[in-house]
Amino acid sequence: MTNNDDIKLTGYIEDEGIKSYIKNRLDKYKLLKRTFIGKTSGWESFKIFVDFSLSVIILGSGINDYFQYNFYKKPYSERKKFIVGRTWKEIIKDCNGSLNVDLFDDKIKFNTKFNKFLKRDWLDIDKSSYDEFSQFISDHAHFFVKKNKGSGGNGIEKYEDTDIKDKRNFYENLHGKSYIIEESIIQNKELSDFNPTSVNTIRVVTIKTNTDVKIMDAVLRMGNGNKSTDNFHKHGLAMKVDVSSGEVVSKAIDKSNNHYEYHPLSKKKLIGFKIPNWNKVIETVKEAAKVSNQTRYVGWDIAILDNGEVSIIEGNCSSDPDITQMPLQIGRYEEYRKVINTIDN
């Protein structure tokens, strides 16, 4: 899996009709089979497809689930421990009521509600005058322009003030089209040293029960090259973090099923790295998780700033479990279900 089209195919696909749906799924199946298993004989390929089909019917797994969690070499007793397509939707429905929660899907609403946790300046371009917009760019040499509604790192562009030759024209091209502009943060040097071209963030998954907030999982994510994003679905790396200590406890993995003990560019060792200010990270997500009474399950994307502060980049109300289960190949469904079963709805 080496090109952008292949990476996109393994993410969230927007289909245009039944023919597109069938073609995309067949292409995805072939791509992931080639990536994770390699060449097989005709008989072996048939057996894998039958096993995959049964996994879909019995467990509700998706194509990504089957290959990313190595179901083709796991017994059903192990497969049942993984959060797959069907049980992921079940968890979201039980915790949040829906896969889509406007507070988290709308960046303007999210930034307004969680403003105290952002630790960066931002503007709603539609509600800002040209003078306010111009002043924002003058005040911030580096900034992001983000589509108000978007996920998976889509609709986000990074700029420097020197890139903007005509501020008025830049403003008019964005105004009225539901964009926000955000100050680019300066991250902690220890994290930056791994891959300076991306903000390397931590995904922390929380479930709010009736009495407290449970930290379910934590993953450190890093960019891998000249990309401004550490998004796992856009060439990034992901590695499991021990929630009690903030220490990386697995090799990094990418969507192409490559594993890394050392960062492929900086050559810095990943396993054993301790995330700075980990106690503050936990305090921050626990406090943020209590803000919304309706949303119990959230994957928080966290950056550690150069001044030691903890910044929430965004919250994901339908956080994908792939990055929490792939690095160590350990299913998390039983642990999540235990916590969710304590919730009195």
Coordinates of C-alpha atoms in Angstrom, one line a residue:
M1 CA 0.0 0.0 0.0
T2 CA 2.1 2.8 -1.3
N3 CA 0.0 5.5 -3.0
N4 CA -2.6 8.0 -1.8
D5 CA -5.4 6.2 -3.7
D6 CA -4.7 2.9 -1.8
I7 CA -4.5 4.7 1.5
K8 CA -7.8 6.5 0.7
L9 CA -9.4 3.1 -0.3
T10 CA -8.8 1.7 3.2
G11 CA -10.4 4.7 4.9
Y12 CA -14.0 6.1 4.7
I13 CA -15.3 5.7 1.1
E14 CA -18.0 7.9 -0.3
D15 CA -19.8 5.6 -2.8
E16 CA -21.8 6.9 -5.7
G17 CA -24.4 4.1 -6.4
I18 CA -24.4 0.4 -6.0
K19 CA -21.8 -0.3 -8.7
S20 CA -19.4 2.1 -7.0
Y21 CA -20.1 0.4 -3.6
I22 CA -19.4 -3.1 -5.0
K23 CA -16.3 -2.0 -6.9
N24 CA -14.8 -0.2 -3.9
R25 CA -15.3 -3.1 -1.6
L26 CA -13.8 -5.6 -4.0
D27 CA -10.8 -3.3 -4.5
K28 CA -10.4 -2.9 -0.8
Y29 CA -10.6 -6.6 -0.2
K30 CA -7.9 -7.3 -2.8
L31 CA -5.7 -4.5 -1.6
L32 CA -5.8 -5.6 2.1
K33 CA -5.4 -9.3 1.2
R34 CA -2.3 -8.4 -0.8
T35 CA -0.9 -6.1 1.9
F36 CA -1.5 -8.4 4.9
I37 CA -1.3 -11.9 3.4
G38 CA 0.5 -11.6 0.1
K39 CA 0.1 -14.0 -2.9
T40 CA -1.9 -17.2 -2.3
S41 CA -3.0 -20.1 -4.5
G42 CA -6.5 -20.2 -5.9
W43 CA -7.6 -22.7 -3.2
E44 CA -6.1 -20.7 -0.4
S45 CA -7.7 -17.5 -1.7
F46 CA -11.1 -19.3 -1.8
K47 CA -10.7 -20.5 1.8
I48 CA -9.7 -17.0 3.0
F49 CA -12.8 -15.5 1.2
V50 CA -15.1 -18.1 2.8
D51 CA -13.6 -17.4 6.2
F52 CA -13.9 -13.7 5.7
S53 CA -17.6 -14.0 4.7
L54 CA -18.3 -16.1 7.8
S55 CA -16.6 -13.5 10.0
V56 CA -18.8 -10.8 8.5
I57 CA -22.0 -12.8 9.0
I58 CA -21.2 -14.2 12.5
L59 CA -19.2 -11.3 14.1
G60 CA -20.2 -8.3 12.0
S61 CA -16.6 -7.6 11.1
G62 CA -15.7 -5.3 8.1
I63 CA -13.1 -5.8 5.5
N64 CA -10.6 -3.7 7.4
D65 CA -11.3 -5.6 10.6
Y66 CA -10.7 -9.0 9.1
F67 CA -7.2 -8.1 7.8
Q68 CA -6.0 -5.4 10.3
Y69 CA -6.7 -7.7 13.2
N70 CA -5.3 -10.7 11.5
F71 CA -8.5 -12.7 11.8
Y72 CA -7.3 -15.0 9.0
K73 CA -5.0 -16.6 11.6
K74 CA -7.0 -16.2 14.8
P75 CA -9.6 -18.6 16.2
Y76 CA -13.2 -17.3 16.7
S77 CA -12.6 -17.3 20.5
E78 CA -10.0 -14.5 19.9
R79 CA -11.9 -12.7 17.1
K80 CA -14.8 -12.2 19.5
K81 CA -12.6 -10.1 21.8
F82 CA -12.1 -7.4 19.1
I83 CA -14.3 -4.3 18.5
V84 CA -15.4 -4.7 14.9
G85 CA -17.9 -2.9 12.7
R86 CA -21.0 -4.2 14.3
T87 CA -19.9 -3.9 17.9
W88 CA -18.3 -0.5 17.3
K89 CA -21.7 0.8 16.2
E90 CA -23.3 -0.9 19.2
I91 CA -20.8 0.9 21.6
I92 CA -21.4 4.3 20.0
K93 CA -25.2 3.8 20.1
D94 CA -25.2 2.7 23.7
C95 CA -22.9 5.6 24.8
N96 CA -23.9 8.5 22.5
G97 CA -27.2 7.5 20.9
S98 CA -25.8 8.1 17.4
L99 CA -22.7 7.9 15.3
N100 CA -23.1 11.6 14.6
V101 CA -23.1 14.2 17.4
D102 CA -23.4 17.8 16.2
L103 CA -21.3 19.2 19.1
F104 CA -18.3 17.1 18.0
D105 CA -18.9 17.1 14.2
D106 CA -19.2 20.9 14.0
K107 CA -15.8 22.5 14.7
I108 CA -17.3 25.9 15.5
K109 CA -19.7 24.4 18.1
F110 CA -16.9 22.2 19.5
N111 CA -14.3 25.1 19.7
T112 CA -16.9 27.3 21.4
K113 CA -18.0 24.7 23.9
F114 CA -14.4 23.5 24.7
N115 CA -12.6 26.8 24.2
K116 CA -10.8 26.6 27.6
F117 CA -9.1 23.4 26.6
L118 CA -7.9 24.5 23.1
K119 CA -5.0 26.8 24.2
R120 CA -4.9 28.4 20.8
D121 CA -6.6 31.3 18.9
W122 CA -9.2 30.6 16.3
L123 CA -11.8 32.5 14.2
D124 CA -15.1 31.6 12.6
I125 CA -14.4 33.1 9.2
D126 CA -18.1 33.5 8.3
K127 CA -18.7 35.6 11.4
S128 CA -15.5 37.6 11.1
S129 CA -14.8 40.8 9.3
Y130 CA -12.0 41.2 6.8
D131 CA -10.1 43.4 9.4
E132 CA -10.4 40.7 12.0
F133 CA -9.3 38.0 9.6
S134 CA -6.4 40.1 8.4
Q135 CA -5.3 40.9 12.0
F136 CA -5.4 37.1 12.8
I137 CA -3.0 36.4 10.0
S138 CA -0.8 39.3 11.0
D139 CA -0.7 37.9 14.6
H140 CA 0.0 34.3 13.6
A141 CA 2.8 33.4 11.2
H142 CA 1.6 29.8 10.9
F143 CA -2.1 28.8 10.8
F144 CA -4.6 26.1 9.7
V145 CA -7.7 26.7 7.6
K146 CA -10.3 24.0 8.3
K147 CA -13.6 23.1 6.8
N148 CA -16.1 23.4 9.6
K149 CA -17.5 19.9 9.1
G150 CA -15.0 17.2 8.1
S151 CA -13.2 14.2 9.5
G152 CA -10.1 12.0 8.9
G153 CA -7.9 15.0 8.4
N154 CA -9.9 16.0 5.3
G155 CA -10.6 19.7 4.6
I156 CA -7.5 21.0 6.5
E157 CA -4.7 23.1 5.0
K158 CA -1.7 24.6 6.6
Y159 CA -0.4 28.0 5.7
E160 CA 2.3 30.6 6.5
D161 CA 1.5 34.3 6.5
T162 CA 4.0 34.7 3.6
D163 CA 1.9 32.3 1.5
I164 CA -0.9 34.8 1.4
K165 CA -0.1 37.4 -1.3
D166 CA -3.6 38.9 -1.4
K167 CA -5.3 38.8 2.0
R168 CA -8.6 40.3 0.7
N169 CA -8.9 37.7 -2.1
F170 CA -8.0 34.9 0.3
Y171 CA -10.6 36.1 2.8
E172 CA -13.3 36.4 0.1
N173 CA -12.6 32.9 -1.2
L174 CA -13.3 31.5 2.3
H175 CA -16.0 33.8 3.7
G176 CA -19.5 32.3 3.6
K177 CA -18.2 28.8 2.9
S178 CA -18.1 27.5 6.5
Y179 CA -14.4 27.6 7.3
I180 CA -12.5 28.3 10.5
I181 CA -8.9 29.5 10.9
E182 CA -6.8 28.3 13.8
E183 CA -3.4 29.3 15.2
S184 CA -0.8 26.6 14.5
I185 CA 0.5 25.3 17.8
I186 CA 4.2 24.9 18.8
Q187 CA 4.5 21.4 20.2
N188 CA 6.8 19.9 22.9
K189 CA 10.3 19.5 21.7
E190 CA 10.6 15.8 22.8
L191 CA 7.6 15.0 20.6
S192 CA 8.7 17.3 17.8
D193 CA 12.1 15.6 17.5
F194 CA 10.5 12.4 16.3
N195 CA 8.9 14.1 13.3
P196 CA 9.1 17.9 13.2
T197 CA 6.8 18.4 10.2
S198 CA 3.7 17.1 12.0
V199 CA 2.0 17.8 15.3
N200 CA 2.4 14.4 17.0
T201 CA -0.7 13.9 19.1
I202 CA -2.1 11.5 21.6
R203 CA -5.6 9.9 21.1
V204 CA -7.1 9.2 24.5
V205 CA -10.4 7.3 24.6
T206 CA -12.8 8.0 27.5
I207 CA -16.1 6.7 28.6
K208 CA -18.1 8.7 31.0
T209 CA -20.1 6.5 33.5
N210 CA -22.7 7.6 36.0
T211 CA -20.0 8.3 38.6
D212 CA -16.7 9.1 36.8
V213 CA -14.7 9.1 33.6
K214 CA -12.8 5.9 32.6
I215 CA -9.7 6.1 30.5
M216 CA -10.1 3.2 28.1
D217 CA -7.1 3.5 25.8
A218 CA -4.3 5.8 24.7
V219 CA -2.3 5.9 21.5
L220 CA 0.6 8.1 20.4
R221 CA 0.4 9.2 16.8
M222 CA 3.2 10.6 14.6
G223 CA 3.6 11.8 11.1
N224 CA 6.0 9.9 8.8
G225 CA 7.5 12.3 6.4
N226 CA 6.7 15.7 5.0
K227 CA 3.1 15.7 6.1
S228 CA 1.5 18.2 8.5
T229 CA -0.7 15.5 9.9
D230 CA -0.2 12.5 12.1
N231 CA -3.5 11.0 11.0
F232 CA -3.3 7.2 11.0
H233 CA -5.5 7.1 7.9
K234 CA -3.1 9.4 6.0
H235 CA 0.3 7.6 6.2
G236 CA 0.7 8.3 10.0
L237 CA 2.1 6.0 12.7
A238 CA 0.3 4.7 15.8
M239 CA 1.6 3.0 18.9
K240 CA -0.1 1.9 22.1
V241 CA 0.5 3.9 25.3
D242 CA 0.1 2.5 28.9
V243 CA -2.7 4.6 30.4
S244 CA -1.2 4.5 33.9
S245 CA 2.3 5.7 33.0
G246 CA 2.1 7.4 29.6
E247 CA 4.8 5.1 28.3
V248 CA 4.8 3.7 24.7
V249 CA 4.5 -0.1 25.0
S250 CA 4.3 -1.3 21.4
K251 CA 6.0 -0.8 18.1
A252 CA 4.5 1.7 15.8
I253 CA 2.3 0.5 13.0
D254 CA 0.9 2.1 9.8
K255 CA -2.0 1.3 7.5
S256 CA 0.4 -0.6 5.2
N257 CA 1.1 -3.1 8.1
N258 CA 4.6 -1.9 8.6
H259 CA 6.0 -2.1 12.1
Y260 CA 8.6 0.3 13.5
E261 CA 10.7 0.1 16.7
Y262 CA 12.4 3.3 15.7
H263 CA 10.9 6.2 13.9
P264 CA 11.7 5.7 10.2
L265 CA 13.0 9.2 9.6
S266 CA 14.5 10.5 12.9
K267 CA 15.6 7.0 14.0
K268 CA 14.6 7.8 17.5
K269 CA 13.4 4.8 19.6
L270 CA 9.7 4.6 20.1
I271 CA 9.1 1.8 22.6
G272 CA 9.8 3.1 26.1
F273 CA 9.2 6.8 25.3
K274 CA 7.3 8.5 28.1
I275 CA 4.8 11.2 27.1
P276 CA 5.6 14.5 28.9
N277 CA 3.1 15.8 31.5
W278 CA 1.0 12.6 31.3
N279 CA -0.8 13.3 34.5
K280 CA -2.0 16.7 33.0
V281 CA -3.2 14.9 29.9
I282 CA -5.3 12.6 32.0
E283 CA -6.7 15.5 34.1
T284 CA -7.6 17.4 31.0
V285 CA -9.5 14.7 29.2
K286 CA -11.4 13.7 32.3
E287 CA -12.5 17.3 32.8
A288 CA -13.4 17.7 29.1
A289 CA -15.4 14.5 29.2
K290 CA -17.7 15.9 31.8
V291 CA -18.7 18.9 29.6
S292 CA -21.3 17.1 27.5
N293 CA -24.0 15.3 29.4
Q294 CA -25.2 13.5 26.2
T295 CA -21.9 12.1 24.9
R296 CA -20.2 9.4 26.9
Y297 CA -17.7 7.9 24.4
V298 CA -15.1 10.2 23.0
G299 CA -11.6 9.9 21.5
W300 CA -9.7 13.1 22.4
D301 CA -6.8 14.2 20.2
I302 CA -4.3 15.9 22.5
A303 CA -1.1 17.9 21.8
I304 CA 1.6 18.8 24.4
L305 CA 2.7 22.4 23.8
D306 CA 6.2 23.7 24.2
N307 CA 5.3 25.5 27.4
G308 CA 4.0 22.3 28.9
E309 CA 0.3 23.0 28.5
V310 CA -2.1 20.4 27.2
S311 CA -4.2 21.3 24.2
I312 CA -7.2 19.5 22.9
I313 CA -7.1 19.5 19.1
E314 CA -10.6 17.9 18.7
G315 CA -12.9 15.3 20.1
N316 CA -14.2 12.3 18.1
C317 CA -17.5 11.0 19.1
S318 CA -17.2 7.9 16.9
S319 CA -13.5 7.3 17.5
D320 CA -12.2 4.3 15.3
P321 CA -10.9 1.4 17.4
D322 CA -8.4 0.3 14.8
I323 CA -5.5 2.3 16.3
T324 CA -6.2 1.1 19.8
Q325 CA -6.3 -2.6 18.8
M326 CA -3.8 -3.0 15.9
P327 CA -0.5 -2.2 17.6
L328 CA -0.6 -5.0 20.1
Q329 CA -3.2 -7.1 18.3
I330 CA -5.3 -7.3 21.5
G331 CA -9.1 -7.0 21.3
R332 CA -10.7 -4.5 23.6
Y333 CA -14.5 -5.3 23.4
E334 CA -14.8 -7.1 26.7
E335 CA -13.2 -4.3 28.6
Y336 CA -15.4 -1.7 26.9
R337 CA -18.6 -3.7 27.5
K338 CA -17.8 -4.1 31.2
V339 CA -17.7 -0.3 31.6
I340 CA -20.7 0.4 29.4
N341 CA -22.8 -2.2 31.3
T342 CA -22.4 -0.1 34.5
I343 CA -24.1 2.9 32.9
D344 CA -27.7 3.5 33.9
N345 CA -29.4 5.0 30.9

